[in-house]
mmCIF file with all atom_site columns, C-alpha atoms in Angstrom:
data_model
loop_
_atom_site.group_PDB
_atom_site.id
_atom_site.type_symbol
_atom_site.label_atom_id
_atom_site.label_alt_id
_atom_site.label_comp_id
_atom_site.label_asym_id
_atom_site.label_entity_id
_atom_site.label_seq_id
_atom_site.pdbx_PDB_ins_code
_atom_site.Cartn_x
_atom_site.Cartn_y
_atom_site.Cartn_z
_atom_site.occupancy
_atom_site.B_iso_or_equiv
_atom_site.pdbx_formal_charge
_atom_site.auth_seq_id
_atom_site.auth_comp_id
_atom_site.auth_asym_id
_atom_site.auth_atom_id
_atom_site.pdbx_PDB_model_num
ATOM 1   C CA . THR A 1 1   ? 0.230   -27.960 -0.075  1.00 66.00 ? 1   THR A CA 1
ATOM 2   C CA . ASP A 1 2   ? -2.131  -27.059 1.906   1.00 85.00 ? 2   ASP A CA 1
ATOM 3   C CA . VAL A 1 3   ? -1.850  -23.512 3.352   1.00 87.00 ? 3   VAL A CA 1
ATOM 4   C CA . LYS A 1 4   ? -1.855  -24.659 6.603   1.00 89.00 ? 4   LYS A CA 1
ATOM 5   C CA . THR A 1 5   ? 1.084   -27.007 5.949   1.00 93.00 ? 5   THR A CA 1
ATOM 6   C CA . ILE A 1 6   ? 2.664   -24.095 3.872   1.00 94.00 ? 6   ILE A CA 1
ATOM 7   C CA . TRP A 1 7   ? 2.156   -21.660 6.517   1.00 94.00 ? 7   TRP A CA 1
ATOM 8   C CA . THR A 1 8   ? 3.431   -24.084 9.424   1.00 95.00 ? 8   THR A CA 1
ATOM 9   C CA . ARG A 1 9   ? 7.051   -24.256 7.152   1.00 94.00 ? 9   ARG A CA 1
ATOM 10  C CA . MET A 1 10  ? 6.997   -20.938 6.490   1.00 95.00 ? 10  MET A CA 1
ATOM 11  C CA . LEU A 1 11  ? 6.329   -19.351 10.142  1.00 94.00 ? 11  LEU A CA 1
ATOM 12  C CA . SER A 1 12  ? 6.890   -21.578 13.121  1.00 93.00 ? 12  SER A CA 1
ATOM 13  C CA . PRO A 1 13  ? 10.832  -20.973 12.228  1.00 93.00 ? 13  PRO A CA 1
ATOM 14  C CA . LEU A 1 14  ? 10.068  -17.099 13.458  1.00 92.00 ? 14  LEU A CA 1
ATOM 15  C CA . ALA A 1 15  ? 7.594   -17.662 16.399  1.00 92.00 ? 15  ALA A CA 1
ATOM 16  C CA . GLY A 1 16  ? 10.628  -16.514 18.708  1.00 91.00 ? 16  GLY A CA 1
ATOM 17  C CA . ASP A 1 17  ? 11.272  -13.230 16.920  1.00 92.00 ? 17  ASP A CA 1
ATOM 18  C CA . VAL A 1 18  ? 7.653   -12.169 15.368  1.00 94.00 ? 18  VAL A CA 1
ATOM 19  C CA . GLN A 1 19  ? 5.885   -9.190  17.834  1.00 96.00 ? 19  GLN A CA 1
ATOM 20  C CA . ASP A 1 20  ? 4.479   -7.544  15.268  1.00 98.00 ? 20  ASP A CA 1
ATOM 21  C CA . ILE A 1 21  ? 1.546   -8.499  11.869  1.00 98.00 ? 21  ILE A CA 1
ATOM 22  C CA . LEU A 1 22  ? -0.689  -6.458  9.193   1.00 98.00 ? 22  LEU A CA 1
ATOM 23  C CA . GLU A 1 23  ? -3.240  -7.922  7.556   1.00 98.00 ? 23  GLU A CA 1
ATOM 24  C CA . ILE A 1 24  ? -4.681  -6.592  5.237   1.00 97.00 ? 24  ILE A CA 1
ATOM 25  C CA . GLY A 1 25  ? -8.719  -8.196  4.293   1.00 94.00 ? 25  GLY A CA 1
ATOM 26  C CA . SER A 1 26  ? -8.974  -10.635 7.630   1.00 94.00 ? 26  SER A CA 1
ATOM 27  C CA . PHE A 1 27  ? -12.791 -11.354 6.681   1.00 91.00 ? 27  PHE A CA 1
ATOM 28  C CA . VAL A 1 28  ? -13.721 -14.082 9.601   1.00 92.00 ? 28  VAL A CA 1
ATOM 29  C CA . GLY A 1 29  ? -10.360 -13.848 11.554  1.00 94.00 ? 29  GLY A CA 1
ATOM 30  C CA . GLU A 1 30  ? -8.871  -17.512 9.490   1.00 94.00 ? 30  GLU A CA 1
ATOM 31  C CA . SER A 1 31  ? -6.359  -16.277 8.603   1.00 96.00 ? 31  SER A CA 1
ATOM 32  C CA . ALA A 1 32  ? -5.757  -14.096 11.998  1.00 97.00 ? 32  ALA A CA 1
ATOM 33  C CA . THR A 1 33  ? -6.067  -17.159 14.383  1.00 97.00 ? 33  THR A CA 1
ATOM 34  C CA . ARG A 1 34  ? -4.035  -19.283 12.471  1.00 96.00 ? 34  ARG A CA 1
ATOM 35  C CA . PHE A 1 35  ? -1.120  -16.660 12.375  1.00 97.00 ? 35  PHE A CA 1
ATOM 36  C CA . LEU A 1 36  ? -1.877  -15.784 16.212  1.00 97.00 ? 36  LEU A CA 1
ATOM 37  C CA . THR A 1 37  ? -1.568  -19.871 17.036  1.00 95.00 ? 37  THR A CA 1
ATOM 38  C CA . LEU A 1 38  ? 1.748   -20.112 15.011  1.00 95.00 ? 38  LEU A CA 1
ATOM 39  C CA . LEU A 1 39  ? 3.717   -17.288 16.137  1.00 96.00 ? 39  LEU A CA 1
ATOM 40  C CA . PRO A 1 40  ? 2.045   -17.257 20.597  1.00 94.00 ? 40  PRO A CA 1
ATOM 41  C CA . LYS A 1 41  ? 3.865   -14.148 21.090  1.00 94.00 ? 41  LYS A CA 1
ATOM 42  C CA . ALA A 1 42  ? 2.719   -11.828 17.905  1.00 97.00 ? 42  ALA A CA 1
ATOM 43  C CA . ASN A 1 43  ? -0.029  -9.729  18.248  1.00 98.00 ? 43  ASN A CA 1
ATOM 44  C CA . ILE A 1 44  ? -2.041  -8.079  15.069  1.00 98.00 ? 44  ILE A CA 1
ATOM 45  C CA . THR A 1 45  ? -3.420  -5.370  13.704  1.00 98.00 ? 45  THR A CA 1
ATOM 46  C CA . CYS A 1 46  ? -6.685  -6.297  11.110  1.00 98.00 ? 46  CYS A CA 1
ATOM 47  C CA . ILE A 1 47  ? -7.487  -4.241  8.245   1.00 97.00 ? 47  ILE A CA 1
ATOM 48  C CA . ASP A 1 48  ? -10.519 -4.593  6.993   1.00 95.00 ? 48  ASP A CA 1
ATOM 49  C CA . PRO A 1 49  ? -14.161 -3.131  6.505   1.00 92.00 ? 49  PRO A CA 1
ATOM 50  C CA . PHE A 1 50  ? -15.863 -6.160  6.866   1.00 90.00 ? 50  PHE A CA 1
ATOM 51  C CA . THR A 1 51  ? -18.521 -5.110  3.921   1.00 85.00 ? 51  THR A CA 1
ATOM 52  C CA . GLY A 1 52  ? -17.259 -8.052  2.043   1.00 75.00 ? 52  GLY A CA 1
ATOM 53  C CA . ASP A 1 53  ? -16.839 -6.353  -1.101  1.00 65.00 ? 53  ASP A CA 1
ATOM 54  C CA . GLU A 1 54  ? -13.953 -8.653  -1.921  1.00 57.00 ? 54  GLU A CA 1
ATOM 55  C CA . PHE A 1 55  ? -16.813 -10.731 -2.903  1.00 48.00 ? 55  PHE A CA 1
ATOM 56  C CA . GLY A 1 56  ? -18.703 -8.438  -5.202  1.00 46.00 ? 56  GLY A CA 1
ATOM 57  C CA . GLY A 1 57  ? -22.034 -9.185  -3.045  1.00 42.00 ? 57  GLY A CA 1
ATOM 58  C CA . GLU A 1 58  ? -22.126 -11.929 -6.205  1.00 44.00 ? 58  GLU A CA 1
ATOM 59  C CA . THR A 1 59  ? -19.584 -15.082 -5.331  1.00 46.00 ? 59  THR A CA 1
ATOM 60  C CA . TYR A 1 60  ? -19.788 -14.613 -1.316  1.00 54.00 ? 60  TYR A CA 1
ATOM 61  C CA . ASN A 1 61  ? -22.953 -17.000 -0.422  1.00 57.00 ? 61  ASN A CA 1
ATOM 62  C CA . GLY A 1 62  ? -22.917 -16.151 3.074   1.00 66.00 ? 62  GLY A CA 1
ATOM 63  C CA . ASP A 1 63  ? -24.824 -13.601 5.675   1.00 74.00 ? 63  ASP A CA 1
ATOM 64  C CA . VAL A 1 64  ? -22.943 -10.245 5.373   1.00 75.00 ? 64  VAL A CA 1
ATOM 65  C CA . ALA A 1 65  ? -24.011 -8.618  8.081   1.00 78.00 ? 65  ALA A CA 1
ATOM 66  C CA . THR A 1 66  ? -23.056 -11.121 10.415  1.00 87.00 ? 66  THR A CA 1
ATOM 67  C CA . ILE A 1 67  ? -18.771 -11.303 8.751   1.00 90.00 ? 67  ILE A CA 1
ATOM 68  C CA . GLU A 1 68  ? -17.551 -8.819  11.504  1.00 92.00 ? 68  GLU A CA 1
ATOM 69  C CA . ALA A 1 69  ? -19.519 -10.407 13.970  1.00 92.00 ? 69  ALA A CA 1
ATOM 70  C CA . ARG A 1 70  ? -18.229 -14.169 13.253  1.00 92.00 ? 70  ARG A CA 1
ATOM 71  C CA . PHE A 1 71  ? -14.600 -12.215 12.844  1.00 95.00 ? 71  PHE A CA 1
ATOM 72  C CA . ASP A 1 72  ? -14.833 -10.797 16.019  1.00 96.00 ? 72  ASP A CA 1
ATOM 73  C CA . ALA A 1 73  ? -16.293 -14.134 18.088  1.00 96.00 ? 73  ALA A CA 1
ATOM 74  C CA . ALA A 1 74  ? -12.816 -15.749 16.139  1.00 97.00 ? 74  ALA A CA 1
ATOM 75  C CA . MET A 1 75  ? -10.893 -13.254 17.611  1.00 98.00 ? 75  MET A CA 1
ATOM 76  C CA . ALA A 1 76  ? -12.308 -13.574 21.001  1.00 98.00 ? 76  ALA A CA 1
ATOM 77  C CA . PRO A 1 77  ? -9.636  -16.377 22.765  1.00 97.00 ? 77  PRO A CA 1
ATOM 78  C CA . PHE A 1 78  ? -6.456  -14.174 22.292  1.00 98.00 ? 78  PHE A CA 1
ATOM 79  C CA . GLY A 1 79  ? -7.618  -11.188 23.681  1.00 97.00 ? 79  GLY A CA 1
ATOM 80  C CA . SER A 1 80  ? -5.486  -7.692  23.097  1.00 97.00 ? 80  SER A CA 1
ATOM 81  C CA . ARG A 1 81  ? -3.115  -9.466  20.959  1.00 98.00 ? 81  ARG A CA 1
ATOM 82  C CA . VAL A 1 82  ? -5.467  -8.192  18.406  1.00 98.00 ? 82  VAL A CA 1
ATOM 83  C CA . ARG A 1 83  ? -6.632  -5.076  17.492  1.00 98.00 ? 83  ARG A CA 1
ATOM 84  C CA . LYS A 1 84  ? -9.279  -4.207  14.548  1.00 98.00 ? 84  LYS A CA 1
ATOM 85  C CA . LEU A 1 85  ? -9.168  -1.628  12.360  1.00 98.00 ? 85  LEU A CA 1
ATOM 86  C CA . ALA A 1 86  ? -12.766 -1.488  10.346  1.00 95.00 ? 86  ALA A CA 1
ATOM 87  C CA . SER A 1 87  ? -11.870 0.088   7.680   1.00 95.00 ? 87  SER A CA 1
ATOM 88  C CA . ARG A 1 88  ? -10.711 0.240   3.669   1.00 95.00 ? 88  ARG A CA 1
ATOM 89  C CA . SER A 1 89  ? -6.962  -0.626  3.610   1.00 96.00 ? 89  SER A CA 1
ATOM 90  C CA . VAL A 1 90  ? -5.496  2.592   2.500   1.00 96.00 ? 90  VAL A CA 1
ATOM 91  C CA . PRO A 1 91  ? -6.518  5.456   5.142   1.00 97.00 ? 91  PRO A CA 1
ATOM 92  C CA . ALA A 1 92  ? -6.035  2.626   7.863   1.00 97.00 ? 92  ALA A CA 1
ATOM 93  C CA . LEU A 1 93  ? -2.169  1.739   6.418   1.00 97.00 ? 93  LEU A CA 1
ATOM 94  C CA . GLU A 1 94  ? -1.690  6.052   6.072   1.00 97.00 ? 94  GLU A CA 1
ATOM 95  C CA . SER A 1 95  ? -2.154  6.316   9.882   1.00 97.00 ? 95  SER A CA 1
ATOM 96  C CA . LEU A 1 96  ? -0.497  3.769   10.557  1.00 98.00 ? 96  LEU A CA 1
ATOM 97  C CA . ILE A 1 97  ? 2.445   5.198   8.622   1.00 97.00 ? 97  ILE A CA 1
ATOM 98  C CA . VAL A 1 98  ? 2.132   8.878   10.350  1.00 97.00 ? 98  VAL A CA 1
ATOM 99  C CA . SER A 1 99  ? 2.062   6.697   13.873  1.00 97.00 ? 99  SER A CA 1
ATOM 100 C CA . LYS A 1 100 ? 5.126   5.137   12.611  1.00 97.00 ? 100 LYS A CA 1
ATOM 101 C CA . ALA A 1 101 ? 4.037   1.613   13.032  1.00 98.00 ? 101 ALA A CA 1
ATOM 102 C CA . GLU A 1 102 ? 6.705   -0.974  12.462  1.00 97.00 ? 102 GLU A CA 1
ATOM 103 C CA . PHE A 1 103 ? 5.138   -4.795  11.465  1.00 98.00 ? 103 PHE A CA 1
ATOM 104 C CA . ASP A 1 104 ? 7.425   -8.463  11.219  1.00 97.00 ? 104 ASP A CA 1
ATOM 105 C CA . VAL A 1 105 ? 5.394   -10.290 9.047   1.00 97.00 ? 105 VAL A CA 1
ATOM 106 C CA . ILE A 1 106 ? 2.609   -8.722  7.111   1.00 98.00 ? 106 ILE A CA 1
ATOM 107 C CA . PHE A 1 107 ? 0.123   -10.678 4.927   1.00 98.00 ? 107 PHE A CA 1
ATOM 108 C CA . ILE A 1 108 ? -1.849  -8.869  2.106   1.00 97.00 ? 108 ILE A CA 1
ATOM 109 C CA . ASP A 1 109 ? -5.175  -10.446 1.186   1.00 94.00 ? 109 ASP A CA 1
ATOM 110 C CA . GLY A 1 110 ? -7.543  -7.353  0.378   1.00 91.00 ? 110 GLY A CA 1
ATOM 111 C CA . SER A 1 111 ? -8.928  -6.247  -2.858  1.00 88.00 ? 111 SER A CA 1
ATOM 112 C CA . HIS A 1 112 ? -7.733  -8.250  -5.443  1.00 85.00 ? 112 HIS A CA 1
ATOM 113 C CA . GLU A 1 113 ? -7.579  -6.020  -8.061  1.00 86.00 ? 113 GLU A CA 1
ATOM 114 C CA . ARG A 1 114 ? -4.383  -4.960  -9.518  1.00 88.00 ? 114 ARG A CA 1
ATOM 115 C CA . ASP A 1 115 ? -4.609  -1.039  -8.866  1.00 91.00 ? 115 ASP A CA 1
ATOM 116 C CA . ASP A 1 116 ? -4.932  -1.803  -5.603  1.00 93.00 ? 116 ASP A CA 1
ATOM 117 C CA . ILE A 1 117 ? -2.909  -4.525  -4.984  1.00 94.00 ? 117 ILE A CA 1
ATOM 118 C CA . VAL A 1 118 ? -0.006  -2.200  -6.460  1.00 95.00 ? 118 VAL A CA 1
ATOM 119 C CA . VAL A 1 119 ? -0.817  0.762   -3.343  1.00 96.00 ? 119 VAL A CA 1
ATOM 120 C CA . ASP A 1 120 ? -1.227  -1.922  -0.317  1.00 97.00 ? 120 ASP A CA 1
ATOM 121 C CA . SER A 1 121 ? 1.759   -3.139  -1.058  1.00 97.00 ? 121 SER A CA 1
ATOM 122 C CA . ILE A 1 122 ? 3.480   0.430   -1.395  1.00 97.00 ? 122 ILE A CA 1
ATOM 123 C CA . LEU A 1 123 ? 1.799   1.086   1.735   1.00 97.00 ? 123 LEU A CA 1
ATOM 124 C CA . CYS A 1 124 ? 2.939   -2.126  3.487   1.00 98.00 ? 124 CYS A CA 1
ATOM 125 C CA . TRP A 1 125 ? 6.580   -2.261  2.963   1.00 97.00 ? 125 TRP A CA 1
ATOM 126 C CA . ARG A 1 126 ? 6.354   1.217   4.001   1.00 96.00 ? 126 ARG A CA 1
ATOM 127 C CA . LEU A 1 127 ? 5.950   -0.195  7.521   1.00 98.00 ? 127 LEU A CA 1
ATOM 128 C CA . LEU A 1 128 ? 7.520   -3.691  7.052   1.00 97.00 ? 128 LEU A CA 1
ATOM 129 C CA . LYS A 1 129 ? 10.683  -3.964  8.741   1.00 96.00 ? 129 LYS A CA 1
ATOM 130 C CA . VAL A 1 130 ? 13.735  -4.771  7.711   1.00 95.00 ? 130 VAL A CA 1
ATOM 131 C CA . GLY A 1 131 ? 14.137  -8.220  8.049   1.00 95.00 ? 131 GLY A CA 1
ATOM 132 C CA . GLY A 1 132 ? 11.029  -8.514  8.031   1.00 96.00 ? 132 GLY A CA 1
ATOM 133 C CA . VAL A 1 133 ? 8.464   -11.382 5.663   1.00 97.00 ? 133 VAL A CA 1
ATOM 134 C CA . LEU A 1 134 ? 5.653   -9.686  3.126   1.00 98.00 ? 134 LEU A CA 1
ATOM 135 C CA . ILE A 1 135 ? 2.751   -12.409 2.185   1.00 98.00 ? 135 ILE A CA 1
ATOM 136 C CA . TRP A 1 136 ? 0.604   -11.722 -0.747  1.00 97.00 ? 136 TRP A CA 1
ATOM 137 C CA . ASP A 1 137 ? -2.489  -13.958 -1.024  1.00 93.00 ? 137 ASP A CA 1
ATOM 138 C CA . ASP A 1 138 ? -3.488  -15.256 -4.411  1.00 90.00 ? 138 ASP A CA 1
ATOM 139 C CA . TYR A 1 139 ? -0.438  -14.617 -5.758  1.00 92.00 ? 139 TYR A CA 1
ATOM 140 C CA . ARG A 1 140 ? -1.566  -16.985 -8.387  1.00 88.00 ? 140 ARG A CA 1
ATOM 141 C CA . GLY A 1 141 ? -5.144  -16.544 -8.742  1.00 79.00 ? 141 GLY A CA 1
ATOM 142 C CA . ALA A 1 142 ? -7.728  -15.222 -11.463 1.00 76.00 ? 142 ALA A CA 1
ATOM 143 C CA . SER A 1 143 ? -6.033  -16.872 -13.977 1.00 76.00 ? 143 SER A CA 1
ATOM 144 C CA . ASN A 1 144 ? -9.488  -15.974 -15.592 1.00 81.00 ? 144 ASN A CA 1
ATOM 145 C CA . TRP A 1 145 ? -9.161  -12.429 -15.389 1.00 79.00 ? 145 TRP A CA 1
ATOM 146 C CA . PRO A 1 146 ? -7.407  -10.368 -18.289 1.00 80.00 ? 146 PRO A CA 1
ATOM 147 C CA . LYS A 1 147 ? -3.479  -10.688 -17.983 1.00 76.00 ? 147 LYS A CA 1
ATOM 148 C CA . ALA A 1 148 ? -2.953  -7.345  -16.713 1.00 73.00 ? 148 ALA A CA 1
ATOM 149 C CA . GLU A 1 149 ? -5.495  -7.366  -14.242 1.00 77.00 ? 149 GLU A CA 1
ATOM 150 C CA . ARG A 1 150 ? -4.156  -9.872  -12.356 1.00 83.00 ? 150 ARG A CA 1
ATOM 151 C CA . PRO A 1 151 ? -2.423  -10.011 -9.162  1.00 90.00 ? 151 PRO A CA 1
ATOM 152 C CA . MET A 1 152 ? 0.839   -11.646 -10.161 1.00 92.00 ? 152 MET A CA 1
ATOM 153 C CA . THR A 1 153 ? 0.917   -8.591  -12.838 1.00 91.00 ? 153 THR A CA 1
ATOM 154 C CA . ALA A 1 154 ? -0.094  -5.907  -9.608  1.00 93.00 ? 154 ALA A CA 1
ATOM 155 C CA . ILE A 1 155 ? 2.768   -8.051  -7.848  1.00 95.00 ? 155 ILE A CA 1
ATOM 156 C CA . HIS A 1 156 ? 5.689   -7.810  -10.076 1.00 94.00 ? 156 HIS A CA 1
ATOM 157 C CA . THR A 1 157 ? 5.185   -4.365  -10.761 1.00 93.00 ? 157 THR A CA 1
ATOM 158 C CA . PHE A 1 158 ? 5.771   -4.004  -7.123  1.00 95.00 ? 158 PHE A CA 1
ATOM 159 C CA . LEU A 1 159 ? 8.609   -5.487  -6.964  1.00 95.00 ? 159 LEU A CA 1
ATOM 160 C CA . ARG A 1 160 ? 10.526  -4.225  -9.689  1.00 94.00 ? 160 ARG A CA 1
ATOM 161 C CA . LEU A 1 161 ? 9.867   -0.933  -8.216  1.00 92.00 ? 161 LEU A CA 1
ATOM 162 C CA . HIS A 1 162 ? 11.085  -2.973  -4.769  1.00 92.00 ? 162 HIS A CA 1
ATOM 163 C CA . PRO A 1 163 ? 14.862  -4.710  -5.502  1.00 92.00 ? 163 PRO A CA 1
ATOM 164 C CA . HIS A 1 164 ? 15.640  -5.167  -2.101  1.00 93.00 ? 164 HIS A CA 1
ATOM 165 C CA . HIS A 1 165 ? 13.487  -8.184  -1.170  1.00 94.00 ? 165 HIS A CA 1
ATOM 166 C CA . GLN A 1 166 ? 14.380  -11.698 -0.981  1.00 95.00 ? 166 GLN A CA 1
ATOM 167 C CA . ILE A 1 167 ? 12.361  -14.139 -2.805  1.00 95.00 ? 167 ILE A CA 1
ATOM 168 C CA . LEU A 1 168 ? 11.218  -16.817 0.131   1.00 96.00 ? 168 LEU A CA 1
ATOM 169 C CA . ARG A 1 169 ? 8.705   -18.996 -1.686  1.00 95.00 ? 169 ARG A CA 1
ATOM 170 C CA . ILE A 1 170 ? 6.307   -19.279 -4.796  1.00 94.00 ? 170 ILE A CA 1
ATOM 171 C CA . GLY A 1 171 ? 2.983   -20.420 -4.817  1.00 93.00 ? 171 GLY A CA 1
ATOM 172 C CA . TYR A 1 172 ? -0.383  -19.441 -4.769  1.00 92.00 ? 172 TYR A CA 1
ATOM 173 C CA . GLN A 1 173 ? 0.809   -16.861 -2.404  1.00 95.00 ? 173 GLN A CA 1
ATOM 174 C CA . LEU A 1 174 ? 4.436   -15.200 -2.238  1.00 96.00 ? 174 LEU A CA 1
ATOM 175 C CA . PHE A 1 175 ? 6.258   -14.808 0.605   1.00 97.00 ? 175 PHE A CA 1
ATOM 176 C CA . VAL A 1 176 ? 9.238   -11.786 0.668   1.00 96.00 ? 176 VAL A CA 1
ATOM 177 C CA . ARG A 1 177 ? 11.659  -10.618 2.899   1.00 96.00 ? 177 ARG A CA 1
ATOM 178 C CA . LYS A 1 178 ? 12.677  -7.315  3.054   1.00 96.00 ? 178 LYS A CA 1
ATOM 179 C CA . THR A 1 179 ? 16.209  -6.796  3.036   1.00 94.00 ? 179 THR A CA 1
ATOM 180 C CA . GLY A 1 180 ? 17.429  -2.850  3.216   1.00 81.00 ? 180 GLY A CA 1
ATOM 181 C CA . GLY A 1 181 ? 17.290  -0.201  0.653   1.00 65.00 ? 181 GLY A CA 1
ATOM 182 C CA . PRO A 1 182 ? 14.668  2.580   0.640   1.00 55.00 ? 182 PRO A CA 1
ATOM 183 C CA . GLY A 1 183 ? 11.370  1.733   1.447   1.00 46.00 ? 183 GLY A CA 1
ATOM 184 C CA . ASN A 1 184 ? 9.431   5.039   0.204   1.00 49.00 ? 184 ASN A CA 1
ATOM 185 C CA . LEU A 1 185 ? 8.794   4.944   -2.998  1.00 47.00 ? 185 LEU A CA 1
ATOM 186 C CA . ALA A 1 186 ? 8.064   9.061   -3.409  1.00 46.00 ? 186 ALA A CA 1
ATOM 187 C CA . GLN A 1 187 ? 11.566  10.452  -1.525  1.00 46.00 ? 187 GLN A CA 1
ATOM 188 C CA . ARG A 1 188 ? 13.111  7.488   -4.156  1.00 46.00 ? 188 ARG A CA 1
ATOM 189 C CA . THR A 1 189 ? 11.133  9.968   -6.466  1.00 43.00 ? 189 THR A CA 1
ATOM 190 C CA . ARG A 1 190 ? 12.589  13.376  -5.398  1.00 43.00 ? 190 ARG A CA 1
ATOM 191 C CA . ASN A 1 191 ? 15.856  11.710  -5.018  1.00 44.00 ? 191 ASN A CA 1
ATOM 192 C CA . LEU A 1 192 ? 15.688  10.122  -9.015  1.00 43.00 ? 192 LEU A CA 1
ATOM 193 C CA . ALA A 1 193 ? 14.818  13.812  -10.430 1.00 43.00 ? 193 ALA A CA 1
ATOM 194 C CA . LEU A 1 194 ? 17.702  15.577  -7.994  1.00 42.00 ? 194 LEU A CA 1
ATOM 195 C CA . ARG A 1 195 ? 19.770  13.006  -9.626  1.00 44.00 ? 195 ARG A CA 1
ATOM 196 C CA . LYS A 1 196 ? 18.623  14.093  -12.881 1.00 44.00 ? 196 LYS A CA 1
ATOM 197 C CA . PHE A 1 197 ? 17.899  17.048  -12.744 1.00 41.00 ? 197 PHE A CA 1
ATOM 198 C CA . GLY A 1 198 ? 19.213  19.256  -9.919  1.00 34.00 ? 198 GLY A CA 1
#
């Protein structure tokens, strides 16, 4: 089943409820366009440095210099529904946390490095509303990488740390609903330390 069909099946039922979407890794705007079309009442915040770094400068054969311009052109029809943060994910996510932003749907498709995925996931979880949906791209990707470095390994590590979730769909992408519980890993660690040593 292709991504368009899966997204239609998974996201269309949410069309009346989703107000705010966050996307990590927007590239030229293809997935953001899909979100805004399937969820017509929603706004989207897109985080991307627009440098093409996710392709390592080797596997992307297009013109890296035009990535941001192509994104802007794709988003132009949606006007004020789009907020662009031209930044790497961590500083942008930390800024959103400080501003107490909250999102109904978050899509993680930035760096494919294991440690980066864990960090992005932890920060995004803090921004996801209870009942909201988190989607990881490339869950079953990078099968030629060492097992410890694959996105799936990072995502499983994150989910073990955050048991308050419901898996909605497993495929090349993973869809999870946040069901409650503490979202702040640092606070949970402090609570555990207090129980153990306090």
